[in-house]
């Protein structure tokens, strides 16, 4: 019938096997086409099926792709009235010459073999050949983490002939930039794929010569939102939590010490967790700057309370010495200055015989240390001013609450200023 003639088996047009149709046994396919003549051009195009993973620790990436080669081998030409090609699987590839392309800087690679080897060979009547493979390759990618996690990485997959120099085999992109096609569904959890592009150049080896090398380059930009939730926000909250101690009474030693130690240990845990998932590079990363500055702020909060506690102890020690030096107020010949605890009642202060209080103390300051100047009733105002002048410079240092009050503004203001500089530089 007409249908039978249209779809007849081409192998039955000639008596013999497929190898005899292509005359595989009549030629030595261990040699390249046109051996001894000019370099054979081999066109390449790639379709990226998936970008499987990016590893910062190992500094590599894994990609699955369809790799196709195009060349002409007149030894495979065959007569045809319909000018149709013939398609074969991987069994014929082992009997003919194919380009020996390999992946430069590849760590692991394999051709998929389920259910059979994913290899296709298509031969045209004039000897043109299409050779296609489905490959998964893991290749090295030199990454720069100086701006991590606000970084962008550029990786490349390099193809090159292993045995044939540019004098024997010329690799080129078959359709220029259109030779690289990607699946629109390709996506990664931590990266945004910005662009793919192709380049080519010559590579020189001192022992063997010059080779054509093809590059598949792609640029990746890291998603920052994951690191905001896992690193930046917790670190910022720990710094803010350490500022709570500035509003806690300095006499509540267990509360302020435990709060400071807890925030320091939490920051250490965050820093350790971030570095555990990163390669041990010898330079400082952007996240290291933020975490260590945050750690310094938390640590300074602990030191701030240590300073407050120390100055309070020094102040109380001076008061005790003054009380031991002047156990009684009678018989004081000149104007003196005495440090009294705020817990003293007003009657106790007024009960000093022969003296009058020259300074009224507000009711709200009775819980703090205060300076009470006791002077003789017949002493002049100039003498009393001289007595006050010696204590004006010491009051800010001796008053532990003043350090806490200043810290409530200095610490948040400095940290906000640091954040403005950090995000303007690295974003």
Coordinates of C-alpha atoms in Angstrom, one line a residue, residues 45-199:
X45 CA 25.3 23.7 22.1
X46 CA 24.0 23.1 25.6
X47 CA 20.6 22.9 27.2
X48 CA 20.7 23.3 31.0
X49 CA 18.0 21.1 32.6
X50 CA 18.6 21.9 36.2
X51 CA 21.1 23.6 38.6
X52 CA 20.9 21.1 41.4
X53 CA 23.0 22.6 44.2
X54 CA 25.5 25.2 45.2
X55 CA 27.9 24.3 48.0
X56 CA 29.8 27.0 49.8
X57 CA 31.7 24.6 51.9
X58 CA 33.1 22.6 49.0
X59 CA 33.0 25.6 46.6
X60 CA 31.4 23.7 43.8
X61 CA 28.1 23.4 41.9
X62 CA 26.1 20.5 40.4
X63 CA 24.4 20.9 37.0
X64 CA 22.4 18.5 34.8
X65 CA 22.5 19.4 31.1
X66 CA 22.1 18.1 27.5
X67 CA 25.4 18.3 25.7
X68 CA 25.2 18.2 21.9
X69 CA 28.0 18.1 19.4
X70 CA 27.8 18.8 15.6
X71 CA 30.4 17.8 13.1
X72 CA 30.8 16.2 9.6
X73 CA 32.3 12.8 9.0
X74 CA 32.1 11.8 5.3
X75 CA 32.9 8.3 6.3
X76 CA 29.4 8.0 7.7
X77 CA 27.6 9.3 4.6
X78 CA 25.1 7.0 3.0
X79 CA 22.9 7.1 -0.1
X80 CA 19.3 8.3 0.5
X81 CA 16.5 9.3 -1.8
X82 CA 14.5 11.0 0.9
X83 CA 17.4 12.9 2.5
X84 CA 16.3 11.7 5.9
X85 CA 18.6 11.1 8.9
X86 CA 19.0 7.9 10.8
X87 CA 19.0 7.9 14.7
X88 CA 21.0 5.4 16.8
X89 CA 21.6 4.9 20.5
X90 CA 24.8 4.6 22.4
X91 CA 25.8 1.2 21.0
X92 CA 27.0 2.8 17.7
X93 CA 29.0 5.5 19.5
X94 CA 31.6 2.9 20.6
X95 CA 32.3 2.0 16.9
X96 CA 32.8 5.5 15.4
X97 CA 34.9 8.6 16.1
X98 CA 33.3 11.2 18.5
X99 CA 34.9 14.3 20.0
X100 CA 36.7 13.7 23.2
X101 CA 35.2 16.7 25.1
X102 CA 35.7 16.8 28.9
X103 CA 34.8 19.2 31.6
X104 CA 37.7 21.2 33.0
X105 CA 37.9 21.5 36.8
X106 CA 35.2 18.8 37.1
X107 CA 35.1 16.8 40.4
X108 CA 32.5 14.3 39.4
X109 CA 30.4 13.6 36.3
X110 CA 28.4 10.8 34.8
X111 CA 26.1 10.0 31.9
X112 CA 22.6 9.0 32.9
X113 CA 22.0 5.3 32.2
X114 CA 18.4 4.7 33.3
X115 CA 16.9 2.8 31.7
X116 CA 19.7 2.8 29.1
X117 CA 22.5 5.2 28.5
X118 CA 21.0 8.6 27.6
X119 CA 23.0 8.9 24.4
X120 CA 21.7 9.8 21.0
X121 CA 23.5 9.7 17.6
X122 CA 21.8 11.1 14.5
X123 CA 23.5 10.7 11.1
X124 CA 22.5 12.6 8.0
X125 CA 23.1 11.3 4.4
X126 CA 25.8 13.8 3.7
X127 CA 27.8 12.7 6.8
X128 CA 26.7 15.4 9.3
X129 CA 26.4 14.0 12.8
X130 CA 24.5 15.1 15.9
X131 CA 25.8 13.6 19.1
X132 CA 23.7 14.2 22.3
X133 CA 24.2 13.2 25.9
X134 CA 22.5 13.8 29.2
X135 CA 25.1 14.5 31.8
X136 CA 25.3 15.5 35.5
X137 CA 28.5 17.3 36.4
X138 CA 29.9 18.7 39.6
X139 CA 32.5 21.3 38.9
X140 CA 34.6 23.7 41.0
X141 CA 33.5 27.3 41.4
X142 CA 35.9 29.8 43.0
X143 CA 33.7 31.9 45.3
X144 CA 34.5 35.1 47.1
X145 CA 32.7 35.4 50.5
X146 CA 34.0 38.8 51.5
X147 CA 30.5 40.2 51.1
X148 CA 28.6 37.1 52.3
X149 CA 25.6 36.9 52.6
X150 CA 25.1 40.0 50.6
X151 CA 27.2 38.6 47.7
X152 CA 26.9 37.5 44.1
X153 CA 28.8 34.6 42.7
X154 CA 29.9 33.9 39.1
X155 CA 30.6 30.3 38.2
X156 CA 31.5 28.7 34.9
X157 CA 31.5 25.2 33.4
X158 CA 34.4 24.8 30.9
X159 CA 34.5 22.3 28.0
X160 CA 37.6 21.4 26.1
X161 CA 39.0 18.6 24.0
X162 CA 41.4 16.4 26.0
X163 CA 43.6 15.0 23.2
X164 CA 43.2 17.3 20.1
X165 CA 44.8 20.7 20.0
X166 CA 43.4 23.6 18.0
X167 CA 45.3 22.3 15.0
X168 CA 43.2 19.1 14.9
X169 CA 39.9 20.1 16.5
X170 CA 38.2 23.5 16.6
X171 CA 35.5 23.7 19.3
X172 CA 33.0 26.6 18.9
X173 CA 29.5 27.6 20.0
X174 CA 27.2 26.5 17.1
X175 CA 24.8 29.4 17.4
X176 CA 26.7 32.0 19.4
X177 CA 24.9 33.1 22.5
X178 CA 21.8 31.2 21.3
X179 CA 23.8 28.0 21.8
X180 CA 22.9 28.0 25.5
X181 CA 19.3 27.4 26.5
X182 CA 17.9 27.0 30.0
X183 CA 14.8 25.7 31.5
X184 CA 12.6 28.6 32.8
X185 CA 11.7 26.5 35.9
X186 CA 15.3 26.5 37.2
X187 CA 15.4 27.9 40.7
X188 CA 17.5 27.6 43.8
X189 CA 16.5 28.0 47.5
X190 CA 19.3 30.4 48.4
X191 CA 20.1 32.0 45.0
X192 CA 18.5 34.0 42.3
X193 CA 19.9 33.1 38.8
X194 CA 20.5 36.4 37.1
X195 CA 21.9 35.3 33.7
X196 CA 23.6 32.6 31.7
X197 CA 26.1 33.5 28.9
X198 CA 28.7 31.8 26.7
X199 CA 32.3 32.7 25.9

